[in-house]
mmCIF file of C-alpha atoms in Angstrom:
data_model
loop_
_atom_site.group_PDB
_atom_site.id
_atom_site.type_symbol
_atom_site.label_atom_id
_atom_site.label_comp_id
_atom_site.label_asym_id
_atom_site.label_seq_id
_atom_site.Cartn_x
_atom_site.Cartn_y
_atom_site.Cartn_z
ATOM 1 C CA MET E 183 -0.445 -47.622 -5.860
ATOM 2 C CA ARG E 184 -1.631 -50.887 -4.440
ATOM 3 C CA GLY E 185 1.069 -53.145 -3.055
ATOM 4 C CA TYR E 186 1.703 -56.459 -4.754
ATOM 5 C CA VAL E 187 2.009 -59.587 -2.650
ATOM 6 C CA HIS E 188 4.760 -62.129 -3.112
ATOM 7 C CA ARG E 189 2.933 -65.009 -4.771
ATOM 8 C CA ALA E 190 2.735 -68.037 -2.502
ATOM 9 C CA GLY E 191 2.316 -71.572 -3.716
ATOM 10 C CA ALA E 192 0.453 -74.420 -2.091
ATOM 11 C CA ASP E 193 3.585 -75.319 -0.151
ATOM 12 C CA GLY E 194 3.848 -71.762 1.162
ATOM 13 C CA LYS E 195 6.973 -70.905 -0.817
ATOM 14 C CA ALA E 196 7.048 -67.589 -2.651
ATOM 15 C CA GLU E 197 7.137 -67.849 -6.411
ATOM 16 C CA ARG E 198 7.532 -64.239 -7.563
ATOM 17 C CA SER E 199 10.915 -63.009 -8.718
ATOM 18 C CA ALA E 200 11.684 -59.340 -9.400
ATOM 19 C CA ALA E 201 13.182 -57.994 -12.611
ATOM 20 C CA TYR E 202 14.487 -54.429 -12.922
ATOM 21 C CA ILE E 203 14.108 -53.371 -16.543
ATOM 22 C CA ALA E 204 15.371 -50.173 -18.199
ATOM 23 C CA LEU E 205 13.340 -48.818 -21.113
ATOM 24 C CA GLY E 206 14.563 -46.341 -23.707
ATOM 25 C CA THR E 207 13.653 -44.974 -27.112
ATOM 26 C CA ASN E 208 14.869 -42.098 -29.286
ATOM 27 C CA PHE E 209 13.086 -43.036 -32.469
ATOM 28 C CA GLY E 210 9.696 -41.746 -33.479
ATOM 29 C CA GLY E 211 9.689 -38.143 -32.268
ATOM 30 C CA ASN E 212 6.429 -37.462 -30.442
ATOM 31 C CA LEU E 213 5.645 -41.171 -30.623
ATOM 32 C CA ARG E 214 8.360 -41.979 -28.072
ATOM 33 C CA LEU E 215 5.911 -42.058 -25.168
ATOM 34 C CA LYS E 216 3.535 -44.373 -27.012
ATOM 35 C CA ILE E 217 6.430 -46.676 -27.904
ATOM 36 C CA LEU E 218 7.318 -47.045 -24.207
ATOM 37 C CA GLU E 219 3.718 -47.533 -23.121
ATOM 38 C CA ASP E 220 3.126 -50.160 -25.815
ATOM 39 C CA ALA E 221 6.282 -51.936 -24.638
ATOM 40 C CA ILE E 222 4.989 -51.896 -21.061
ATOM 41 C CA GLU E 223 1.745 -53.507 -22.206
ATOM 42 C CA SER E 224 3.835 -56.282 -23.761
ATOM 43 C CA ILE E 225 5.933 -56.632 -20.602
ATOM 44 C CA GLN E 226 2.791 -57.041 -18.494
ATOM 45 C CA LYS E 227 1.448 -59.718 -20.827
ATOM 46 C CA GLU E 228 4.689 -61.618 -21.374
ATOM 47 C CA ILE E 229 6.590 -61.186 -18.096
ATOM 48 C CA GLY E 230 4.467 -60.054 -15.152
ATOM 49 C CA SER E 231 2.847 -57.225 -13.224
ATOM 50 C CA ILE E 232 4.411 -53.781 -12.751
ATOM 51 C CA ASP E 233 5.455 -53.439 -9.127
ATOM 52 C CA ALA E 234 7.183 -50.058 -9.433
ATOM 53 C CA CYS E 235 7.735 -47.464 -12.142
ATOM 54 C CA SER E 236 10.023 -44.434 -12.264
ATOM 55 C CA CYS E 237 9.388 -41.020 -13.700
ATOM 56 C CA LEU E 238 10.266 -40.383 -17.335
ATOM 57 C CA TYR E 239 13.683 -38.943 -18.189
ATOM 58 C CA GLU E 240 15.000 -37.336 -21.345
ATOM 59 C CA SER E 241 18.693 -37.975 -21.939
ATOM 60 C CA LEU E 242 21.509 -37.598 -24.444
ATOM 61 C CA PRO E 243 22.602 -40.561 -26.547
ATOM 62 C CA GLY E 244 25.726 -41.736 -24.759
ATOM 63 C CA TYR E 245 28.767 -43.952 -24.881
ATOM 64 C CA ASP E 246 30.225 -45.960 -22.049
ATOM 65 C CA VAL E 247 32.702 -44.263 -19.757
ATOM 66 C CA VAL E 248 36.141 -45.714 -20.572
ATOM 67 C CA ALA E 249 38.923 -43.987 -18.647
ATOM 68 C CA HIS E 250 42.057 -42.877 -20.517
ATOM 69 C CA GLN E 251 40.778 -44.074 -23.864
ATOM 70 C CA LYS E 252 39.811 -42.077 -26.929
ATOM 71 C CA LYS E 253 36.076 -41.546 -27.184
ATOM 72 C CA GLU E 254 34.129 -41.189 -30.379
ATOM 73 C CA THR E 255 32.815 -37.718 -31.136
ATOM 74 C CA HIS E 256 29.157 -37.308 -30.286
ATOM 75 C CA ASP E 257 26.697 -36.629 -33.065
ATOM 76 C CA LEU E 258 24.566 -33.941 -31.432
ATOM 77 C CA SER E 259 21.958 -34.299 -34.162
ATOM 78 C CA LEU E 260 20.857 -37.648 -32.742
ATOM 79 C CA PRO E 261 17.406 -37.485 -31.110
ATOM 80 C CA LEU E 262 17.154 -37.415 -27.327
ATOM 81 C CA HIS E 263 16.246 -40.629 -25.557
ATOM 82 C CA LEU E 264 13.191 -41.106 -23.364
ATOM 83 C CA ASN E 265 14.071 -43.401 -20.447
ATOM 84 C CA ALA E 266 12.412 -45.093 -17.493
ATOM 85 C CA VAL E 267 12.934 -48.076 -15.178
ATOM 86 C CA LEU E 268 10.387 -50.694 -14.080
ATOM 87 C CA ARG E 269 10.397 -53.266 -11.317
ATOM 88 C CA VAL E 270 8.352 -56.231 -12.533
ATOM 89 C CA LYS E 271 7.094 -59.176 -10.468
ATOM 90 C CA THR E 272 7.342 -62.357 -12.508
ATOM 91 C CA ASN E 273 6.963 -66.115 -12.220
ATOM 92 C CA THR E 274 9.958 -66.490 -14.538
ATOM 93 C CA THR E 275 12.871 -67.864 -12.533
ATOM 94 C CA ASP E 276 15.484 -67.997 -15.307
ATOM 95 C CA PRO E 277 17.057 -64.616 -16.218
ATOM 96 C CA ASN E 278 18.220 -66.020 -19.563
ATOM 97 C CA SER E 279 14.628 -66.791 -20.516
ATOM 98 C CA LEU E 280 13.686 -63.294 -19.405
ATOM 99 C CA LEU E 281 16.364 -61.804 -21.662
ATOM 100 C CA GLU E 282 14.968 -63.739 -24.626
ATOM 101 C CA ILE E 283 11.472 -62.421 -23.892
ATOM 102 C CA LEU E 284 12.763 -58.831 -23.700
ATOM 103 C CA GLN E 285 14.577 -59.191 -27.014
ATOM 104 C CA ALA E 286 11.419 -60.628 -28.590
ATOM 105 C CA ILE E 287 9.451 -57.618 -27.310
ATOM 106 C CA GLU E 288 12.092 -55.280 -28.795
ATOM 107 C CA LEU E 289 11.780 -57.026 -32.143
ATOM 108 C CA LYS E 290 7.983 -56.899 -32.006
ATOM 109 C CA HIS E 291 8.125 -53.141 -31.497
ATOM 110 C CA GLY E 292 10.570 -52.460 -34.322
ATOM 111 C CA ARG E 293 14.070 -52.802 -32.833
ATOM 112 C CA ASP E 294 16.656 -53.235 -35.599
ATOM 113 C CA ARG E 295 19.584 -55.415 -34.510
ATOM 114 C CA SER E 296 21.006 -55.860 -38.003
ATOM 115 C CA SER E 297 24.597 -54.941 -38.876
ATOM 116 C CA THR E 298 23.313 -52.033 -40.985
ATOM 117 C CA ALA E 299 21.341 -50.425 -38.149
ATOM 118 C CA VAL E 300 22.387 -46.855 -37.282
ATOM 119 C CA ARG E 301 24.170 -46.877 -33.940
ATOM 120 C CA LEU E 302 22.221 -45.145 -31.182
ATOM 121 C CA HIS E 303 19.057 -45.017 -33.274
ATOM 122 C CA ARG E 304 16.870 -47.139 -31.008
ATOM 123 C CA LYS E 305 13.141 -47.475 -31.509
ATOM 124 C CA LEU E 306 13.064 -49.569 -28.347
ATOM 125 C CA ASP E 307 15.820 -50.590 -25.969
ATOM 126 C CA LEU E 308 15.052 -52.957 -23.069
ATOM 127 C CA ASP E 309 17.893 -53.784 -20.665
ATOM 128 C CA LEU E 310 17.710 -56.250 -17.795
ATOM 129 C CA LEU E 311 19.461 -54.390 -14.955
ATOM 130 C CA PHE E 312 18.920 -56.622 -11.910
ATOM 131 C CA PHE E 313 17.183 -59.914 -11.245
ATOM 132 C CA GLN E 314 16.142 -60.986 -7.747
ATOM 133 C CA ASP E 315 14.789 -64.355 -6.687
ATOM 134 C CA ALA E 316 11.650 -64.736 -4.583
ATOM 135 C CA HIS E 317 13.696 -64.133 -1.423
ATOM 136 C CA ALA E 318 15.040 -60.780 -2.734
ATOM 137 C CA ASN E 319 18.517 -62.187 -3.364
ATOM 138 C CA THR E 320 20.172 -60.343 -6.255
ATOM 139 C CA ILE E 321 21.391 -62.842 -8.839
ATOM 140 C CA GLU E 322 24.881 -62.423 -10.316
ATOM 141 C CA ILE E 323 25.544 -63.973 -13.740
ATOM 142 C CA GLN E 324 28.341 -63.655 -16.270
ATOM 143 C CA THR E 325 27.907 -65.561 -19.523
ATOM 144 C CA GLU E 326 28.479 -64.816 -23.179
ATOM 145 C CA LYS E 327 24.905 -63.566 -23.610
ATOM 146 C CA LEU E 328 24.060 -62.118 -20.208
ATOM 147 C CA THR E 329 25.808 -60.323 -17.365
ATOM 148 C CA LEU E 330 23.890 -59.444 -14.205
ATOM 149 C CA PRO E 331 23.760 -56.913 -12.747
ATOM 150 C CA HIS E 332 24.028 -55.001 -16.024
ATOM 151 C CA PRO E 333 27.775 -54.359 -16.447
ATOM 152 C CA ARG E 334 27.471 -50.640 -17.261
ATOM 153 C CA LEU E 335 24.525 -49.454 -15.201
ATOM 154 C CA HIS E 336 26.735 -47.900 -12.500
ATOM 155 C CA ASN E 337 28.189 -45.470 -15.068
ATOM 156 C CA ARG E 338 24.896 -44.366 -16.587
ATOM 157 C CA ASN E 339 23.034 -41.440 -15.124
ATOM 158 C CA PHE E 340 20.051 -42.142 -17.364
ATOM 159 C CA VAL E 341 19.707 -45.478 -15.534
ATOM 160 C CA LEU E 342 20.741 -44.398 -12.025
ATOM 161 C CA PHE E 343 18.303 -41.469 -11.827
ATOM 162 C CA PRO E 344 15.166 -43.547 -12.542
ATOM 163 C CA LEU E 345 16.481 -46.410 -10.388
ATOM 164 C CA CYS E 346 16.745 -43.941 -7.510
ATOM 165 C CA ASP E 347 13.118 -43.012 -8.104
ATOM 166 C CA ILE E 348 11.945 -46.495 -7.211
ATOM 167 C CA GLN E 349 14.648 -47.996 -4.944
ATOM 168 C CA PRO E 350 17.593 -45.751 -3.997
ATOM 169 C CA ASP E 351 18.819 -48.209 -1.350
ATOM 170 C CA LEU E 352 19.087 -51.148 -3.764
ATOM 171 C CA VAL E 353 22.580 -52.645 -3.429
ATOM 172 C CA HIS E 354 24.775 -53.146 -6.504
ATOM 173 C CA PRO E 355 26.661 -56.371 -5.583
ATOM 174 C CA PRO E 356 29.822 -55.845 -7.711
ATOM 175 C CA THR E 357 30.578 -52.544 -5.939
ATOM 176 C CA ARG E 358 28.663 -53.299 -2.708
ATOM 177 C CA LYS E 359 27.213 -49.801 -2.907
ATOM 178 C CA GLN E 360 23.664 -48.523 -2.954
ATOM 179 C CA ILE E 361 22.247 -47.016 -6.134
ATOM 180 C CA LYS E 362 22.028 -43.553 -4.561
ATOM 181 C CA ASP E 363 25.756 -43.692 -3.723
ATOM 182 C CA LEU E 364 26.646 -44.771 -7.260
ATOM 183 C CA LEU E 365 24.688 -41.798 -8.561
ATOM 184 C CA VAL E 366 26.595 -39.406 -6.302
ATOM 185 C CA GLU E 367 29.894 -40.872 -7.548
ATOM 186 C CA ASN E 368 28.821 -40.432 -11.148
ATOM 187 C CA LEU E 369 27.865 -36.809 -10.528
ATOM 188 C CA GLN E 370 31.277 -36.234 -8.935
ATOM 189 C CA ARG E 371 32.918 -37.838 -11.976
ATOM 190 C CA ARG E 372 30.980 -35.449 -14.196
ATOM 191 C CA GLU E 373 32.172 -32.477 -12.151
ATOM 192 C CA GLU E 374 35.794 -33.613 -12.472
ATOM 193 C CA VAL E 375 35.476 -33.851 -16.265
ATOM 194 C CA LEU E 376 34.065 -30.333 -16.442
ATOM 195 C CA LYS E 377 36.760 -28.956 -14.121
ATOM 196 C CA GLY E 378 39.456 -30.596 -16.226
ATOM 197 C CA ALA E 379 38.069 -29.033 -19.385
ATOM 198 C CA CYS E 380 37.880 -25.591 -17.775
ATOM 199 C CA SER E 381 41.425 -25.758 -16.368
ATOM 200 C CA SER E 382 42.894 -26.792 -19.727
ATOM 201 C CA SER E 383 41.298 -23.769 -21.377
ATOM 202 C CA SER E 384 42.843 -21.375 -18.820
ATOM 203 C CA ASP E 385 46.491 -22.532 -19.056
ATOM 204 C CA GLY E 386 47.534 -19.642 -21.270
ATOM 205 C CA ASN E 387 46.052 -21.298 -24.317
ATOM 206 C CA THR E 388 43.697 -18.896 -26.083
ATOM 207 C CA ALA E 389 42.089 -21.666 -28.117
ATOM 208 C CA PRO E 390 38.896 -23.066 -26.601
ATOM 209 C CA ALA E 391 39.221 -26.498 -25.042
ATOM 210 C CA VAL E 392 37.855 -29.315 -27.131
ATOM 211 C CA TYR E 393 36.314 -32.070 -25.052
ATOM 212 C CA THR E 394 33.395 -34.444 -25.062
ATOM 213 C CA LEU E 395 31.215 -34.864 -21.993
ATOM 214 C CA ASP E 396 30.167 -38.469 -22.131
ATOM 215 C CA GLY E 397 26.434 -38.861 -22.614
ATOM 216 C CA ASN E 398 26.343 -41.276 -19.690
ATOM 217 C CA LEU E 399 27.565 -38.492 -17.394
ATOM 218 C CA ALA E 400 25.038 -35.938 -18.600
ATOM 219 C CA ILE E 401 22.220 -35.213 -16.168
ATOM 220 C CA PRO E 402 18.924 -36.449 -17.619
ATOM 221 C CA ARG E 403 15.917 -34.147 -17.502
ATOM 222 C CA ARG E 404 12.988 -35.476 -15.535
ATOM 223 C CA CYS E 405 9.769 -34.951 -17.442
ATOM 224 C CA PHE E 406 6.156 -35.701 -16.694
ATOM 225 C CA ALA E 407 3.296 -37.131 -18.723
ATOM 226 C CA LEU E 408 -0.288 -37.878 -17.806
ATOM 227 C CA ASN E 409 -1.328 -41.485 -18.045
ATOM 228 C CA GLY E 410 -4.568 -43.150 -17.032
ATOM 229 C CA HIS E 411 -2.777 -46.093 -15.424
ATOM 230 C CA GLN E 412 -0.594 -43.940 -13.134
ATOM 231 C CA LEU E 413 2.595 -44.616 -15.028
ATOM 232 C CA TRP E 414 5.228 -41.874 -14.967
ATOM 233 C CA THR E 415 4.133 -40.826 -11.479
ATOM 234 C CA VAL E 416 6.615 -42.959 -9.568
ATOM 235 C CA LYS E 417 4.499 -45.966 -8.786
ATOM 236 C CA GLY E 418 5.846 -47.773 -5.739
ATOM 237 C CA GLY E 419 8.694 -45.287 -5.590
ATOM 238 C CA ALA E 420 10.774 -43.224 -3.201
ATOM 239 C CA GLU E 421 9.242 -40.331 -1.260
ATOM 240 C CA ALA E 422 11.449 -37.657 -2.856
ATOM 241 C CA ALA E 423 10.406 -38.619 -6.385
ATOM 242 C CA VAL E 424 6.723 -38.615 -5.418
ATOM 243 C CA SER E 425 7.180 -35.139 -3.894
ATOM 244 C CA ASP E 426 8.707 -33.890 -7.147
ATOM 245 C CA THR E 427 5.717 -35.205 -9.081
ATOM 246 C CA LEU E 428 3.294 -33.513 -6.691
ATOM 247 C CA ARG E 429 5.227 -30.245 -7.028
ATOM 248 C CA TRP E 430 4.853 -30.423 -10.817
ATOM 249 C CA ILE E 431 1.125 -31.132 -10.500
ATOM 250 C CA GLU E 432 0.647 -28.106 -8.232
ATOM 251 C CA GLU E 433 2.470 -25.880 -10.733
ATOM 252 C CA VAL E 434 0.195 -27.010 -13.569
ATOM 253 C CA LEU E 435 -2.941 -26.618 -11.444
ATOM 254 C CA LYS E 436 -1.888 -23.104 -10.490
ATOM 255 C CA LYS E 437 -1.001 -22.108 -14.059
ATOM 256 C CA TYR E 438 -4.401 -23.158 -15.420
ATOM 257 C CA GLU E 439 -6.303 -22.094 -12.267
ATOM 258 C CA ILE E 440 -7.674 -25.595 -11.775
ATOM 259 C CA LYS E 441 -9.363 -26.328 -8.465
ATOM 260 C CA GLU E 442 -10.754 -29.508 -6.972
ATOM 261 C CA ASN E 443 -14.314 -28.447 -7.794
ATOM 262 C CA ASN E 444 -14.601 -26.200 -10.847
ATOM 263 C CA ALA E 445 -18.373 -26.547 -11.115
ATOM 264 C CA ALA E 446 -18.938 -22.952 -10.010
ATOM 265 C CA SER E 447 -16.440 -21.526 -12.489
ATOM 266 C CA ASP E 448 -17.647 -19.762 -15.646
ATOM 267 C CA THR E 449 -14.625 -21.036 -17.572
ATOM 268 C CA PRO E 450 -14.611 -24.754 -18.365
ATOM 269 C CA PRO E 451 -11.469 -26.515 -17.081
ATOM 270 C CA PRO E 452 -8.929 -28.023 -19.500
ATOM 271 C CA ALA E 453 -9.622 -31.540 -20.738
ATOM 272 C CA PHE E 454 -6.808 -32.955 -18.588
ATOM 273 C CA ALA E 455 -8.095 -31.413 -15.336
ATOM 274 C CA ASP E 456 -9.922 -34.494 -14.010
ATOM 275 C CA THR E 457 -6.969 -36.750 -14.746
ATOM 276 C CA LEU E 458 -4.526 -34.390 -13.051
ATOM 277 C CA LEU E 459 -6.714 -33.953 -9.973
ATOM 278 C CA GLY E 460 -7.239 -37.698 -9.767
ATOM 279 C CA LEU E 461 -3.501 -38.203 -9.993
ATOM 280 C CA ARG E 462 -2.919 -35.773 -7.137
ATOM 281 C CA ARG E 463 -5.530 -37.518 -4.968
ATOM 282 C CA PHE E 464 -3.888 -40.826 -5.742
ATOM 283 C CA LEU E 465 -0.402 -39.642 -4.786
ATOM 284 C CA LEU E 466 -1.687 -38.000 -1.619
ATOM 285 C CA GLN E 467 -3.637 -41.167 -0.819
ATOM 286 C CA GLU E 468 -6.793 -39.133 -0.436
ATOM 287 C CA PRO E 469 -10.154 -40.938 -0.417
ATOM 288 C CA ARG E 470 -11.324 -41.706 -3.912
ATOM 289 C CA GLY E 471 -14.851 -42.771 -3.135
ATOM 290 C CA PRO E 472 -16.316 -46.262 -3.383
ATOM 291 C CA ARG E 473 -14.470 -48.890 -5.420
ATOM 292 C CA LEU E 474 -16.409 -51.178 -7.733
ATOM 293 C CA MET E 475 -15.922 -54.927 -7.499
ATOM 294 C CA GLY E 476 -16.937 -57.132 -10.395
ATOM 295 C CA VAL E 477 -18.028 -60.583 -9.205
ATOM 296 C CA LEU E 478 -17.011 -63.551 -11.344
ATOM 297 C CA ASN E 479 -18.505 -66.831 -10.136
ATOM 298 C CA VAL E 480 -17.005 -69.941 -11.702
ATOM 299 C CA THR E 481 -19.456 -72.323 -10.065
ATOM 300 C CA PRO E 482 -22.252 -74.539 -11.394
ATOM 301 C CA ASP E 483 -24.756 -73.548 -8.708
ATOM 302 C CA SER E 484 -24.523 -69.819 -7.854
ATOM 303 C CA PHE E 485 -27.801 -67.853 -7.666
ATOM 304 C CA SER E 486 -27.543 -65.558 -10.684
ATOM 305 C CA ASP E 487 -24.802 -66.911 -12.902
ATOM 306 C CA GLY E 488 -24.391 -70.576 -12.052
ATOM 307 C CA LEU E 489 -22.979 -72.588 -14.979
ATOM 308 C CA LYS E 490 -22.344 -69.438 -17.070
ATOM 309 C CA PHE E 491 -18.596 -69.469 -16.474
ATOM 310 C CA TYR E 492 -18.174 -72.875 -14.851
ATOM 311 C CA ASN E 493 -15.462 -74.984 -16.496
ATOM 312 C CA ASN E 494 -15.030 -72.336 -19.222
ATOM 313 C CA VAL E 495 -11.878 -70.261 -18.704
ATOM 314 C CA GLU E 496 -12.274 -68.343 -21.969
ATOM 315 C CA ALA E 497 -15.834 -67.222 -21.170
ATOM 316 C CA ALA E 498 -14.806 -66.231 -17.634
ATOM 317 C CA MET E 499 -11.866 -64.191 -18.905
ATOM 318 C CA GLN E 500 -14.029 -62.400 -21.487
ATOM 319 C CA HIS E 501 -16.576 -61.546 -18.786
ATOM 320 C CA ALA E 502 -13.785 -60.116 -16.616
ATOM 321 C CA GLN E 503 -12.634 -58.009 -19.562
ATOM 322 C CA ARG E 504 -16.156 -56.640 -20.071
ATOM 323 C CA MET E 505 -16.383 -55.657 -16.408
ATOM 324 C CA ILE E 506 -13.248 -53.511 -16.569
ATOM 325 C CA ASP E 507 -13.507 -52.240 -20.153
ATOM 326 C CA ASP E 508 -15.773 -49.280 -19.402
ATOM 327 C CA GLY E 509 -13.051 -47.454 -17.541
ATOM 328 C CA ALA E 510 -9.790 -49.121 -18.514
ATOM 329 C CA ASP E 511 -8.319 -45.934 -19.985
ATOM 330 C CA ARG E 512 -9.256 -43.464 -17.245
ATOM 331 C CA MET E 513 -7.728 -42.569 -13.899
ATOM 332 C CA ILE E 514 -11.041 -42.975 -12.070
ATOM 333 C CA ASP E 515 -12.599 -46.021 -13.671
ATOM 334 C CA ASP E 516 -16.257 -46.313 -14.536
ATOM 335 C CA GLY E 517 -15.734 -50.052 -14.744
ATOM 336 C CA ALA E 518 -14.660 -52.525 -12.080
ATOM 337 C CA ASP E 519 -11.616 -51.736 -9.934
ATOM 338 C CA VAL E 520 -11.448 -55.297 -8.595
ATOM 339 C CA ILE E 521 -12.324 -58.649 -10.174
ATOM 340 C CA ASP E 522 -13.488 -61.074 -7.472
ATOM 341 C CA VAL E 523 -13.266 -64.750 -8.495
ATOM 342 C CA GLY E 524 -15.322 -67.268 -6.532
ATOM 343 C CA GLY E 525 -15.309 -71.049 -6.796
ATOM 344 C CA GLU E 526 -17.795 -71.988 -4.067
ATOM 345 C CA ALA E 527 -21.468 -70.959 -4.185
ATOM 346 C CA ARG E 528 -23.120 -69.271 -1.184
ATOM 347 C CA ASN E 529 -26.470 -70.698 -2.294
ATOM 348 C CA PRO E 530 -28.183 -72.051 0.881
ATOM 349 C CA TYR E 531 -30.113 -74.601 -1.181
ATOM 350 C CA VAL E 532 -26.893 -76.307 -2.243
ATOM 351 C CA GLN E 533 -26.053 -78.985 0.301
ATOM 352 C CA GLU E 534 -23.048 -80.616 -1.347
ATOM 353 C CA GLU E 535 -19.667 -79.595 0.070
ATOM 354 C CA VAL E 536 -17.127 -78.466 -2.530
ATOM 355 C CA SER E 537 -13.717 -80.024 -1.915
ATOM 356 C CA VAL E 538 -10.607 -77.876 -1.605
ATOM 357 C CA HIS E 539 -9.154 -79.567 -4.680
ATOM 358 C CA SER E 540 -12.271 -78.816 -6.767
ATOM 359 C CA GLU E 541 -12.369 -75.182 -5.651
ATOM 360 C CA ILE E 542 -8.706 -74.716 -6.575
ATOM 361 C CA GLN E 543 -9.322 -76.296 -9.983
ATOM 362 C CA ARG E 544 -12.150 -73.823 -10.571
ATOM 363 C CA VAL E 545 -10.483 -70.552 -9.582
ATOM 364 C CA VAL E 546 -6.775 -70.954 -10.367
ATOM 365 C CA PRO E 547 -6.995 -71.338 -14.187
ATOM 366 C CA VAL E 548 -9.316 -68.324 -14.391
ATOM 367 C CA ILE E 549 -7.057 -66.119 -12.249
ATOM 368 C CA GLU E 550 -4.008 -67.155 -14.284
ATOM 369 C CA ALA E 551 -5.806 -66.376 -17.546
ATOM 370 C CA ILE E 552 -7.024 -62.961 -16.371
ATOM 371 C CA ARG E 553 -3.581 -61.956 -15.096
ATOM 372 C CA LYS E 554 -1.799 -63.135 -18.248
ATOM 373 C CA GLU E 555 -4.178 -62.373 -21.099
ATOM 374 C CA ILE E 556 -5.851 -59.118 -20.109
ATOM 375 C CA GLY E 557 -2.523 -57.680 -19.027
ATOM 376 C CA LYS E 558 -3.944 -54.667 -17.165
ATOM 377 C CA ASP E 559 -2.730 -53.358 -13.848
ATOM 378 C CA PHE E 560 -5.809 -53.999 -11.721
ATOM 379 C CA VAL E 561 -6.661 -55.924 -8.565
ATOM 380 C CA ILE E 562 -7.767 -59.565 -8.600
ATOM 381 C CA SER E 563 -9.317 -61.005 -5.444
ATOM 382 C CA VAL E 564 -10.430 -64.515 -4.575
ATOM 383 C CA ASP E 565 -13.640 -65.242 -2.680
ATOM 384 C CA THR E 566 -12.824 -68.190 -0.431
ATOM 385 C CA ARG E 567 -12.962 -69.316 3.185
ATOM 386 C CA ARG E 568 -10.109 -71.830 2.877
ATOM 387 C CA SER E 569 -6.409 -71.167 3.352
ATOM 388 C CA PRO E 570 -5.140 -73.661 0.705
ATOM 389 C CA VAL E 571 -7.420 -72.092 -1.911
ATOM 390 C CA ALA E 572 -6.295 -68.581 -0.952
ATOM 391 C CA GLU E 573 -2.627 -69.554 -1.170
ATOM 392 C CA ALA E 574 -3.082 -71.247 -4.552
ATOM 393 C CA ALA E 575 -4.986 -68.208 -5.841
ATOM 394 C CA VAL E 576 -2.241 -65.838 -4.701
ATOM 395 C CA ALA E 577 0.328 -68.027 -6.445
ATOM 396 C CA ALA E 578 -1.758 -67.780 -9.617
ATOM 397 C CA GLY E 579 -1.852 -63.972 -9.498
ATOM 398 C CA ALA E 580 -4.530 -62.878 -7.016
ATOM 399 C CA ASP E 581 -3.836 -59.839 -4.846
ATOM 400 C CA LEU E 582 -6.560 -60.010 -2.209
ATOM 401 C CA VAL E 583 -8.631 -62.535 -0.288
ATOM 402 C CA SER E 584 -12.153 -61.155 0.063
ATOM 403 C CA ILE E 585 -13.288 -63.495 2.861
ATOM 404 C CA GLY E 586 -11.234 -63.895 6.007
ATOM 405 C CA VAL E 587 -9.037 -66.975 6.174
ATOM 406 C CA SER E 588 -6.139 -67.932 8.385
ATOM 407 C CA ILE E 589 -2.855 -67.644 6.476
ATOM 408 C CA HIS E 590 0.581 -67.491 8.054
ATOM 409 C CA PRO E 591 1.878 -63.876 7.770
ATOM 410 C CA LYS E 592 5.180 -65.040 6.234
ATOM 411 C CA LYS E 593 3.293 -66.458 3.268
ATOM 412 C CA ILE E 594 1.659 -63.172 2.251
ATOM 413 C CA GLN E 595 3.524 -59.879 2.512
#
């Protein structure tokens, strides 16, 4: 998956924070996956771009681990949760504002927070786990409404497993331990609970031991789902998780006898074959063929489209949408893979020099609108020969500079 840059402002300072968000749902049966994917669409529109995504996990409804205290009996009839974790790059610098946005997204997608809501019946659950500033400093907060890092994440396997998918070496400040070490501790805690239950049943007591294994200690089941935007394939994740995904893909390909080129086969391949093969190529970083770039000139004097999208952000955004729409739902797009925004014409008959300020005013609002309103995970580039314009465009949401400029390496990572 393409790497995201830290957004850099005109003063060279990074402006992109990172939010680690846990997603969960156990309401809706087979609709669980759609609920999560719809929530991710909202997150991209309201918060920022997806920088990393874990695999999917299916887990038991659970209670918090509270040592030496009576636990409630689990209702095993409750539906299993579907869980994942995202790392999102955002311009939001206030975690409290981010929490409000997440709660609004929950409400939009049917979350019931009323006093009559059935406990552990969650159509959508969004938890803010970690929040890092633009310099990758993990923020610690403890207020009435928000505690960061999330106060119970270190006890929850259904959070630790997907977190390990994307960043196993992330440090949990309260314990000063890495996520992978917290997961090992939780697995050891689980083993101790099971050993205790087994020993109590072998102390001469013929009655079977009655115990509850906390749902937070249960090992979640990693599951896989095809998705045209490469979700659920460990985007930006750890090598081990990517290897597991590739192993699953190979098993499916073998089971259905799918090969890279099935043209010579008498039996037509399954409908998902192209998506699965494309996913494998993507994870292996194999060549995918030419990429299509859609050019969006926001100038008054370009050759073919001068004045069409000049000083009209809405028209420019709609044109960008049309360029990507043809293939927005497929792994290998038929539409544009990159939207290239230009604010200075290359028309040799135009003699007037465009100022840096004017070029920034042309491209920045369009890039901001495309990144916010379309909400798709695609590449935006800026066509410029000037460093200040490139830096302002990156701050607005651009990922690439399509003409070489001189920018200090610390400003773009």
